[in-house]
Amino acid sequence: MTNDAPQLPDQTLTLSGGSRIPLLGFGTWQITGEDAVRSTAAALEAGYRHLDTATVYGNEGEVGKALAESGVARDDVFVTTKCPPDNVGKELDTLKKSLELLQTDHVDLWLIHWPGDGSANTDLWKAFIEARDAGLTKEIGVSNFDAALLDEVKEATGEAPAINQIRWSPLLFDGQTVLEHRDRNVVLEGYSALRGGTLDHPSIVEIAERLDRTPAQVIIRWHLQHEIVVIPKSVNADRIRSNADVGGFELSAEDMATLDGLGG
């Protein structure tokens, strides 16, 4: 089903600030220590050019080490990190610490990791705009926001988030959510795609067996064909390569409709 040279997808989306984000990224949530160094290095070796981390993951230093030692040019890799809303008022210090750990002078995308309370979201967002204008990040966005919160920060500043990263999988598919993001020109990015029973779901397993693919490859391919960013994670080098090997097949319209229907 896979080999040492995965056939990666070459799909990207252009964000509102003009940067191009690869639709396939490597997620690092809950991967720490040497595992984070090894798995990030394996992802870069397999061809991933998009890495996702966060302040609260406690692994920015390890991700940065793997990137610095990979031999891959920094400008060829799209790097995302995130700021916890509890750090309102010290956003720039948080980002500068992230940059130090990641061994870079900028990230490609900086996200508010989850909604804060009261005026925190708009206060954070104003600081995020300042950070972008100062060149510390190329794009700014949010995570775990709903449509009302997207509108709130835009109304306060005139600037919408470039991206919103939320839990997403065929089992969570909601056409209304997709439309709400497209109407606002906010890219939808999904996380935890391979959790919550997706890999064992009979409909997903059936499609995977029929196509001689893994359930994970089917789920990742489904994201790509919806033009939704996906960031699968693993600490297993073979699975990391397998998850990237999704450029050589397509899901039929019927299979896509079946997968969409699981979100009901």
PDB file of C-alpha atoms in Angstrom:
ATOM      1  CA  MET A   1       0.000   0.000   0.000  1.00  0.00           C
ATOM      2  CA  THR A   2       2.970   2.315   0.430  1.00  0.00           C
ATOM      3  CA  ASN A   3       6.695   2.423  -0.174  1.00  0.00           C
ATOM      4  CA  ASP A   4       9.704   4.488   0.810  1.00  0.00           C
ATOM      5  CA  ALA A   5       8.892   7.163  -1.773  1.00  0.00           C
ATOM      6  CA  PRO A   6       5.304   8.249  -1.090  1.00  0.00           C
ATOM      7  CA  GLN A   7       3.415  10.039  -3.815  1.00  0.00           C
ATOM      8  CA  LEU A   8       2.578  13.276  -2.059  1.00  0.00           C
ATOM      9  CA  PRO A   9      -0.220  15.602  -3.128  1.00  0.00           C
ATOM     10  CA  ASP A  10       0.958  18.954  -4.442  1.00  0.00           C
ATOM     11  CA  GLN A  11      -2.219  20.848  -3.531  1.00  0.00           C
ATOM     12  CA  THR A  12      -1.946  24.226  -1.848  1.00  0.00           C
ATOM     13  CA  LEU A  13      -4.383  27.000  -0.993  1.00  0.00           C
ATOM     14  CA  THR A  14      -3.618  30.712  -1.096  1.00  0.00           C
ATOM     15  CA  LEU A  15      -4.415  32.376   2.219  1.00  0.00           C
ATOM     16  CA  SER A  16      -5.752  35.911   2.526  1.00  0.00           C
ATOM     17  CA  GLY A  17      -2.266  37.318   3.107  1.00  0.00           C
ATOM     18  CA  GLY A  18      -0.950  35.701  -0.064  1.00  0.00           C
ATOM     19  CA  SER A  19       0.927  32.741   1.438  1.00  0.00           C
ATOM     20  CA  ARG A  20       0.414  29.277  -0.003  1.00  0.00           C
ATOM     21  CA  ILE A  21      -0.358  26.575   2.563  1.00  0.00           C
ATOM     22  CA  PRO A  22       0.099  22.913   1.623  1.00  0.00           C
ATOM     23  CA  LEU A  23      -3.202  21.090   2.157  1.00  0.00           C
ATOM     24  CA  LEU A  24      -1.304  18.219   3.756  1.00  0.00           C
ATOM     25  CA  GLY A  25       0.604  18.971   6.930  1.00  0.00           C
ATOM     26  CA  PHE A  26       2.194  17.049   9.776  1.00  0.00           C
ATOM     27  CA  GLY A  27       0.560  17.468  13.187  1.00  0.00           C
ATOM     28  CA  THR A  28       2.587  17.205  16.397  1.00  0.00           C
ATOM     29  CA  TRP A  29      -0.036  17.342  19.168  1.00  0.00           C
ATOM     30  CA  GLN A  30       0.892  15.034  22.089  1.00  0.00           C
ATOM     31  CA  ILE A  31       4.289  14.215  20.529  1.00  0.00           C
ATOM     32  CA  THR A  32       7.099  15.353  22.841  1.00  0.00           C
ATOM     33  CA  GLY A  33      10.794  14.909  23.537  1.00  0.00           C
ATOM     34  CA  GLU A  34      12.877  12.743  21.240  1.00  0.00           C
ATOM     35  CA  ASP A  35       9.699  11.361  19.671  1.00  0.00           C
ATOM     36  CA  ALA A  36       8.931  14.861  18.397  1.00  0.00           C
ATOM     37  CA  VAL A  37      12.407  15.231  16.892  1.00  0.00           C
ATOM     38  CA  ARG A  38      12.300  11.799  15.251  1.00  0.00           C
ATOM     39  CA  SER A  39       8.755  12.029  13.905  1.00  0.00           C
ATOM     40  CA  THR A  40       9.198  15.569  12.554  1.00  0.00           C
ATOM     41  CA  ALA A  41      12.436  14.496  10.880  1.00  0.00           C
ATOM     42  CA  ALA A  42      10.642  11.459   9.387  1.00  0.00           C
ATOM     43  CA  ALA A  43       7.858  13.701   8.097  1.00  0.00           C
ATOM     44  CA  LEU A  44      10.294  16.073   6.412  1.00  0.00           C
ATOM     45  CA  GLU A  45      12.193  13.135   4.933  1.00  0.00           C
ATOM     46  CA  ALA A  46       8.920  11.723   3.589  1.00  0.00           C
ATOM     47  CA  GLY A  47       8.219  15.025   1.861  1.00  0.00           C
ATOM     48  CA  TYR A  48       5.871  16.916   4.165  1.00  0.00           C
ATOM     49  CA  ARG A  49       6.446  20.657   3.828  1.00  0.00           C
ATOM     50  CA  HIS A  50       3.973  21.850   6.430  1.00  0.00           C
ATOM     51  CA  LEU A  51       4.494  21.447  10.190  1.00  0.00           C
ATOM     52  CA  ASP A  52       1.937  22.254  12.901  1.00  0.00           C
ATOM     53  CA  THR A  53       2.864  22.875  16.532  1.00  0.00           C
ATOM     54  CA  ALA A  54       1.762  25.097  19.430  1.00  0.00           C
ATOM     55  CA  THR A  55       3.071  26.747  22.569  1.00  0.00           C
ATOM     56  CA  VAL A  56       1.062  24.398  24.784  1.00  0.00           C
ATOM     57  CA  TYR A  57       2.349  21.300  22.992  1.00  0.00           C
ATOM     58  CA  GLY A  58       5.736  21.827  24.651  1.00  0.00           C
ATOM     59  CA  ASN A  59       7.556  20.596  21.545  1.00  0.00           C
ATOM     60  CA  GLU A  60       8.451  23.699  19.542  1.00  0.00           C
ATOM     61  CA  GLY A  61      12.127  23.232  20.377  1.00  0.00           C
ATOM     62  CA  GLU A  62      12.083  19.641  19.127  1.00  0.00           C
ATOM     63  CA  VAL A  63      10.204  20.570  15.942  1.00  0.00           C
ATOM     64  CA  GLY A  64      12.674  23.387  15.367  1.00  0.00           C
ATOM     65  CA  LYS A  65      15.638  21.078  15.941  1.00  0.00           C
ATOM     66  CA  ALA A  66      14.326  18.551  13.414  1.00  0.00           C
ATOM     67  CA  LEU A  67      13.718  21.281  10.842  1.00  0.00           C
ATOM     68  CA  ALA A  68      17.139  22.868  11.381  1.00  0.00           C
ATOM     69  CA  GLU A  69      18.893  19.501  11.010  1.00  0.00           C
ATOM     70  CA  SER A  70      16.781  18.264   8.080  1.00  0.00           C
ATOM     71  CA  GLY A  71      18.672  19.980   5.277  1.00  0.00           C
ATOM     72  CA  VAL A  72      15.333  21.287   3.984  1.00  0.00           C
ATOM     73  CA  ALA A  73      15.364  25.032   3.381  1.00  0.00           C
ATOM     74  CA  ARG A  74      13.312  26.966   5.931  1.00  0.00           C
ATOM     75  CA  ASP A  75      11.493  28.830   3.156  1.00  0.00           C
ATOM     76  CA  ASP A  76      10.307  25.512   1.713  1.00  0.00           C
ATOM     77  CA  VAL A  77       8.410  24.566   4.887  1.00  0.00           C
ATOM     78  CA  PHE A  78       5.155  26.139   6.085  1.00  0.00           C
ATOM     79  CA  VAL A  79       5.347  26.376   9.892  1.00  0.00           C
ATOM     80  CA  THR A  80       2.322  26.955  12.135  1.00  0.00           C
ATOM     81  CA  THR A  81       2.296  27.587  15.865  1.00  0.00           C
ATOM     82  CA  LYS A  82      -0.389  28.746  18.269  1.00  0.00           C
ATOM     83  CA  CYS A  83      -0.811  31.072  21.244  1.00  0.00           C
ATOM     84  CA  PRO A  84      -3.002  30.117  24.219  1.00  0.00           C
ATOM     85  CA  PRO A  85      -5.595  32.819  24.967  1.00  0.00           C
ATOM     86  CA  ASP A  86      -4.440  32.859  28.608  1.00  0.00           C
ATOM     87  CA  ASN A  87      -1.382  34.734  27.290  1.00  0.00           C
ATOM     88  CA  VAL A  88      -3.441  37.802  26.395  1.00  0.00           C
ATOM     89  CA  GLY A  89      -1.311  40.881  27.044  1.00  0.00           C
ATOM     90  CA  LYS A  90       1.939  39.005  26.403  1.00  0.00           C
ATOM     91  CA  GLU A  91       1.269  37.802  22.887  1.00  0.00           C
ATOM     92  CA  LEU A  92       4.466  39.144  21.328  1.00  0.00           C
ATOM     93  CA  ASP A  93       6.618  37.663  24.092  1.00  0.00           C
ATOM     94  CA  THR A  94       4.889  34.328  23.485  1.00  0.00           C
ATOM     95  CA  LEU A  95       5.576  34.473  19.771  1.00  0.00           C
ATOM     96  CA  LYS A  96       9.195  35.530  20.219  1.00  0.00           C
ATOM     97  CA  LYS A  97       9.726  32.544  22.521  1.00  0.00           C
ATOM     98  CA  SER A  98       8.159  30.297  19.891  1.00  0.00           C
ATOM     99  CA  LEU A  99      10.474  31.718  17.222  1.00  0.00           C
ATOM    100  CA  GLU A 100      13.500  31.147  19.443  1.00  0.00           C
ATOM    101  CA  LEU A 101      12.508  27.522  20.029  1.00  0.00           C
ATOM    102  CA  LEU A 102      11.681  26.947  16.365  1.00  0.00           C
ATOM    103  CA  GLN A 103      15.020  28.528  15.330  1.00  0.00           C
ATOM    104  CA  THR A 104      13.383  30.873  12.846  1.00  0.00           C
ATOM    105  CA  ASP A 105      12.754  34.615  12.526  1.00  0.00           C
ATOM    106  CA  HIS A 106       9.107  34.139  11.535  1.00  0.00           C
ATOM    107  CA  VAL A 107       6.347  31.573  11.345  1.00  0.00           C
ATOM    108  CA  ASP A 108       4.088  31.203   8.363  1.00  0.00           C
ATOM    109  CA  LEU A 109       0.910  31.032  10.439  1.00  0.00           C
ATOM    110  CA  TRP A 110       0.121  31.981  14.023  1.00  0.00           C
ATOM    111  CA  LEU A 111      -3.190  30.939  15.556  1.00  0.00           C
ATOM    112  CA  ILE A 112      -5.202  31.859  18.643  1.00  0.00           C
ATOM    113  CA  HIS A 113      -5.350  28.307  19.972  1.00  0.00           C
ATOM    114  CA  TRP A 114      -8.885  28.435  21.385  1.00  0.00           C
ATOM    115  CA  PRO A 115     -11.378  31.190  22.236  1.00  0.00           C
ATOM    116  CA  GLY A 116     -10.729  33.321  25.280  1.00  0.00           C
ATOM    117  CA  ASP A 117     -13.206  34.985  27.624  1.00  0.00           C
ATOM    118  CA  GLY A 118     -14.702  38.455  27.421  1.00  0.00           C
ATOM    119  CA  SER A 119     -12.690  40.834  25.252  1.00  0.00           C
ATOM    120  CA  ALA A 120      -9.701  38.446  25.069  1.00  0.00           C
ATOM    121  CA  ASN A 121     -10.367  37.381  21.475  1.00  0.00           C
ATOM    122  CA  THR A 122     -10.415  40.912  20.077  1.00  0.00           C
ATOM    123  CA  ASP A 123      -7.464  41.961  22.263  1.00  0.00           C
ATOM    124  CA  LEU A 124      -5.484  38.950  21.077  1.00  0.00           C
ATOM    125  CA  TRP A 125      -6.460  39.563  17.474  1.00  0.00           C
ATOM    126  CA  LYS A 126      -5.225  43.165  17.551  1.00  0.00           C
ATOM    127  CA  ALA A 127      -1.873  41.919  18.860  1.00  0.00           C
ATOM    128  CA  PHE A 128      -1.802  39.241  16.149  1.00  0.00           C
ATOM    129  CA  ILE A 129      -2.267  41.904  13.477  1.00  0.00           C
ATOM    130  CA  GLU A 130       0.642  43.861  14.990  1.00  0.00           C
ATOM    131  CA  ALA A 131       2.833  40.742  14.940  1.00  0.00           C
ATOM    132  CA  ARG A 132       2.004  40.109  11.292  1.00  0.00           C
ATOM    133  CA  ASP A 133       2.666  43.726  10.364  1.00  0.00           C
ATOM    134  CA  ALA A 134       6.027  43.458  12.161  1.00  0.00           C
ATOM    135  CA  GLY A 135       6.968  40.450  10.014  1.00  0.00           C
ATOM    136  CA  LEU A 136       7.007  37.918  12.854  1.00  0.00           C
ATOM    137  CA  THR A 137       4.314  35.861  11.135  1.00  0.00           C
ATOM    138  CA  LYS A 138       3.137  35.854   7.545  1.00  0.00           C
ATOM    139  CA  GLU A 139      -0.467  34.866   8.242  1.00  0.00           C
ATOM    140  CA  ILE A 140      -2.735  34.962  11.271  1.00  0.00           C
ATOM    141  CA  GLY A 141      -5.708  32.822  12.156  1.00  0.00           C
ATOM    142  CA  VAL A 142      -7.652  31.095  14.893  1.00  0.00           C
ATOM    143  CA  SER A 143      -8.507  27.625  16.150  1.00  0.00           C
ATOM    144  CA  ASN A 144     -11.701  26.207  17.640  1.00  0.00           C
ATOM    145  CA  PHE A 145     -13.744  29.303  16.711  1.00  0.00           C
ATOM    146  CA  ASP A 146     -17.315  29.239  15.435  1.00  0.00           C
ATOM    147  CA  ALA A 147     -18.797  31.567  12.808  1.00  0.00           C
ATOM    148  CA  ALA A 148     -19.965  34.102  15.394  1.00  0.00           C
ATOM    149  CA  LEU A 149     -16.445  34.385  16.850  1.00  0.00           C
ATOM    150  CA  LEU A 150     -14.947  34.744  13.361  1.00  0.00           C
ATOM    151  CA  ASP A 151     -17.319  37.650  12.784  1.00  0.00           C
ATOM    152  CA  GLU A 152     -16.550  39.175  16.184  1.00  0.00           C
ATOM    153  CA  VAL A 153     -12.812  39.578  15.551  1.00  0.00           C
ATOM    154  CA  LYS A 154     -13.379  40.826  12.013  1.00  0.00           C
ATOM    155  CA  GLU A 155     -15.922  43.418  13.120  1.00  0.00           C
ATOM    156  CA  ALA A 156     -13.524  44.654  15.808  1.00  0.00           C
ATOM    157  CA  THR A 157     -10.551  45.073  13.465  1.00  0.00           C
ATOM    158  CA  GLY A 158     -11.730  44.907   9.847  1.00  0.00           C
ATOM    159  CA  GLU A 159      -9.571  41.811   9.364  1.00  0.00           C
ATOM    160  CA  ALA A 160     -10.837  38.236   9.191  1.00  0.00           C
ATOM    161  CA  PRO A 161      -8.681  35.272  10.231  1.00  0.00           C
ATOM    162  CA  ALA A 162      -6.951  33.622   7.281  1.00  0.00           C
ATOM    163  CA  ILE A 163      -7.744  30.175   8.639  1.00  0.00           C
ATOM    164  CA  ASN A 164      -9.715  28.399  11.363  1.00  0.00           C
ATOM    165  CA  GLN A 165      -8.427  25.071  12.632  1.00  0.00           C
ATOM    166  CA  ILE A 166     -11.159  22.855  14.103  1.00  0.00           C
ATOM    167  CA  ARG A 167     -11.836  19.192  14.891  1.00  0.00           C
ATOM    168  CA  TRP A 168     -12.841  17.611  11.589  1.00  0.00           C
ATOM    169  CA  SER A 169     -13.351  14.210  10.025  1.00  0.00           C
ATOM    170  CA  PRO A 170     -15.975  12.448   7.907  1.00  0.00           C
ATOM    171  CA  LEU A 171     -17.842  11.704  11.138  1.00  0.00           C
ATOM    172  CA  LEU A 172     -17.946  15.442  11.924  1.00  0.00           C
ATOM    173  CA  PHE A 173     -18.715  16.674   8.403  1.00  0.00           C
ATOM    174  CA  ASP A 174     -21.175  19.560   8.340  1.00  0.00           C
ATOM    175  CA  GLY A 175     -21.904  21.280   5.045  1.00  0.00           C
ATOM    176  CA  GLN A 176     -23.094  24.413   6.816  1.00  0.00           C
ATOM    177  CA  THR A 177     -19.741  24.796   8.560  1.00  0.00           C
ATOM    178  CA  VAL A 178     -17.947  24.497   5.215  1.00  0.00           C
ATOM    179  CA  LEU A 179     -20.203  27.169   3.700  1.00  0.00           C
ATOM    180  CA  GLU A 180     -19.772  29.523   6.663  1.00  0.00           C
ATOM    181  CA  HIS A 181     -16.010  29.449   6.170  1.00  0.00           C
ATOM    182  CA  ARG A 182     -16.130  29.806   2.383  1.00  0.00           C
ATOM    183  CA  ASP A 183     -18.562  32.743   2.648  1.00  0.00           C
ATOM    184  CA  ARG A 184     -16.066  34.497   4.916  1.00  0.00           C
ATOM    185  CA  ASN A 185     -12.998  33.595   2.840  1.00  0.00           C
ATOM    186  CA  VAL A 186     -11.613  31.723   5.858  1.00  0.00           C
ATOM    187  CA  VAL A 187      -9.766  28.490   5.045  1.00  0.00           C
ATOM    188  CA  LEU A 188     -10.985  25.476   7.014  1.00  0.00           C
ATOM    189  CA  GLU A 189      -8.277  23.313   8.562  1.00  0.00           C
ATOM    190  CA  GLY A 190      -9.110  20.054  10.300  1.00  0.00           C
ATOM    191  CA  TYR A 191      -7.377  18.300  13.177  1.00  0.00           C
ATOM    192  CA  SER A 192      -7.903  14.895  14.840  1.00  0.00           C
ATOM    193  CA  ALA A 193      -9.017  13.447  11.486  1.00  0.00           C
ATOM    194  CA  LEU A 194      -7.790   9.954  12.414  1.00  0.00           C
ATOM    195  CA  ARG A 195      -9.398   9.868  15.867  1.00  0.00           C
ATOM    196  CA  GLY A 196     -12.892   9.249  17.163  1.00  0.00           C
ATOM    197  CA  GLY A 197     -13.440   5.892  15.478  1.00  0.00           C
ATOM    198  CA  THR A 198     -12.791   7.001  11.910  1.00  0.00           C
ATOM    199  CA  LEU A 199     -10.167   4.347  11.199  1.00  0.00           C
ATOM    200  CA  ASP A 200     -12.552   1.541  12.174  1.00  0.00           C
ATOM    201  CA  HIS A 201     -15.747   2.891  10.642  1.00  0.00           C
ATOM    202  CA  PRO A 202     -17.225   0.218   8.341  1.00  0.00           C
ATOM    203  CA  SER A 203     -17.948   2.626   5.474  1.00  0.00           C
ATOM    204  CA  ILE A 204     -14.418   4.004   5.549  1.00  0.00           C
ATOM    205  CA  VAL A 205     -12.881   0.537   5.844  1.00  0.00           C
ATOM    206  CA  GLU A 206     -14.966  -0.672   2.872  1.00  0.00           C
ATOM    207  CA  ILE A 207     -13.772   2.157   0.626  1.00  0.00           C
ATOM    208  CA  ALA A 208     -10.175   1.619   1.738  1.00  0.00           C
ATOM    209  CA  GLU A 209     -10.257  -2.134   1.041  1.00  0.00           C
ATOM    210  CA  ARG A 210     -11.871  -1.619  -2.363  1.00  0.00           C
ATOM    211  CA  LEU A 211      -9.187   0.920  -3.362  1.00  0.00           C
ATOM    212  CA  ASP A 212      -6.320  -1.043  -1.761  1.00  0.00           C
ATOM    213  CA  ARG A 213      -5.616   1.913   0.494  1.00  0.00           C
ATOM    214  CA  THR A 214      -5.530   2.431   4.259  1.00  0.00           C
ATOM    215  CA  PRO A 215      -8.489   4.007   6.067  1.00  0.00           C
ATOM    216  CA  ALA A 216      -6.170   6.881   7.011  1.00  0.00           C
ATOM    217  CA  GLN A 217      -5.307   7.501   3.352  1.00  0.00           C
ATOM    218  CA  VAL A 218      -9.009   7.572   2.453  1.00  0.00           C
ATOM    219  CA  ILE A 219      -9.748  10.097   5.220  1.00  0.00           C
ATOM    220  CA  ILE A 220      -6.818  12.320   4.246  1.00  0.00           C
ATOM    221  CA  ARG A 221      -7.769  12.145   0.568  1.00  0.00           C
ATOM    222  CA  TRP A 222     -11.344  13.147   1.492  1.00  0.00           C
ATOM    223  CA  HIS A 223     -10.004  16.336   3.106  1.00  0.00           C
ATOM    224  CA  LEU A 224      -7.874  17.157   0.080  1.00  0.00           C
ATOM    225  CA  GLN A 225     -10.753  16.784  -2.353  1.00  0.00           C
ATOM    226  CA  HIS A 226     -12.818  19.143  -0.187  1.00  0.00           C
ATOM    227  CA  GLU A 227      -9.851  21.586  -0.178  1.00  0.00           C
ATOM    228  CA  ILE A 228      -9.696  21.345   3.607  1.00  0.00           C
ATOM    229  CA  VAL A 229      -6.244  21.396   5.210  1.00  0.00           C
ATOM    230  CA  VAL A 230      -5.431  18.175   7.096  1.00  0.00           C
ATOM    231  CA  ILE A 231      -2.617  17.542   9.585  1.00  0.00           C
ATOM    232  CA  PRO A 232      -2.389  13.821  10.436  1.00  0.00           C
ATOM    233  CA  LYS A 233       0.077  12.857  13.137  1.00  0.00           C
ATOM    234  CA  SER A 234       1.983   9.706  14.008  1.00  0.00           C
ATOM    235  CA  VAL A 235       5.241   8.742  15.697  1.00  0.00           C
ATOM    236  CA  ASN A 236       5.632   5.734  13.398  1.00  0.00           C
ATOM    237  CA  ALA A 237       7.840   6.488  10.368  1.00  0.00           C
ATOM    238  CA  ASP A 238       6.058   3.955   8.140  1.00  0.00           C
ATOM    239  CA  ARG A 239       2.660   5.439   8.976  1.00  0.00           C
ATOM    240  CA  ILE A 240       3.991   8.957   8.486  1.00  0.00           C
ATOM    241  CA  ARG A 241       5.052   7.962   4.954  1.00  0.00           C
ATOM    242  CA  SER A 242       1.818   6.077   4.309  1.00  0.00           C
ATOM    243  CA  ASN A 243      -0.306   9.043   5.392  1.00  0.00           C
ATOM    244  CA  ALA A 244       1.510  11.212   2.848  1.00  0.00           C
ATOM    245  CA  ASP A 245       1.051   8.691   0.026  1.00  0.00           C
ATOM    246  CA  VAL A 246      -2.263  10.143  -1.121  1.00  0.00           C
ATOM    247  CA  GLY A 247      -1.317  11.889  -4.352  1.00  0.00           C
ATOM    248  CA  GLY A 248      -1.829   8.882  -6.599  1.00  0.00           C
ATOM    249  CA  PHE A 249      -5.541   8.199  -6.307  1.00  0.00           C
ATOM    250  CA  GLU A 250      -8.904   9.940  -6.167  1.00  0.00           C
ATOM    251  CA  LEU A 251     -12.163   9.198  -4.431  1.00  0.00           C
ATOM    252  CA  SER A 252     -15.208   8.988  -6.692  1.00  0.00           C
ATOM    253  CA  ALA A 253     -18.113  11.391  -6.288  1.00  0.00           C
ATOM    254  CA  GLU A 254     -20.075   8.474  -4.852  1.00  0.00           C
ATOM    255  CA  ASP A 255     -17.398   7.709  -2.263  1.00  0.00           C
ATOM    256  CA  MET A 256     -17.150  11.401  -1.344  1.00  0.00           C
ATOM    257  CA  ALA A 257     -20.934  11.529  -0.838  1.00  0.00           C
ATOM    258  CA  THR A 258     -20.797   8.394   1.312  1.00  0.00           C
ATOM    259  CA  LEU A 259     -18.113   9.926   3.511  1.00  0.00           C
ATOM    260  CA  ASP A 260     -19.938  13.265   3.746  1.00  0.00           C
ATOM    261  CA  GLY A 261     -23.043  11.364   4.825  1.00  0.00           C
ATOM    262  CA  LEU A 262     -21.257   9.980   7.895  1.00  0.00           C
ATOM    263  CA  GLY A 263     -21.468  13.418   9.485  1.00  0.00           C
ATOM    264  CA  GLY A 264     -25.226  13.233   9.782  1.00  0.00           C
TER     265      GLY A 264
END
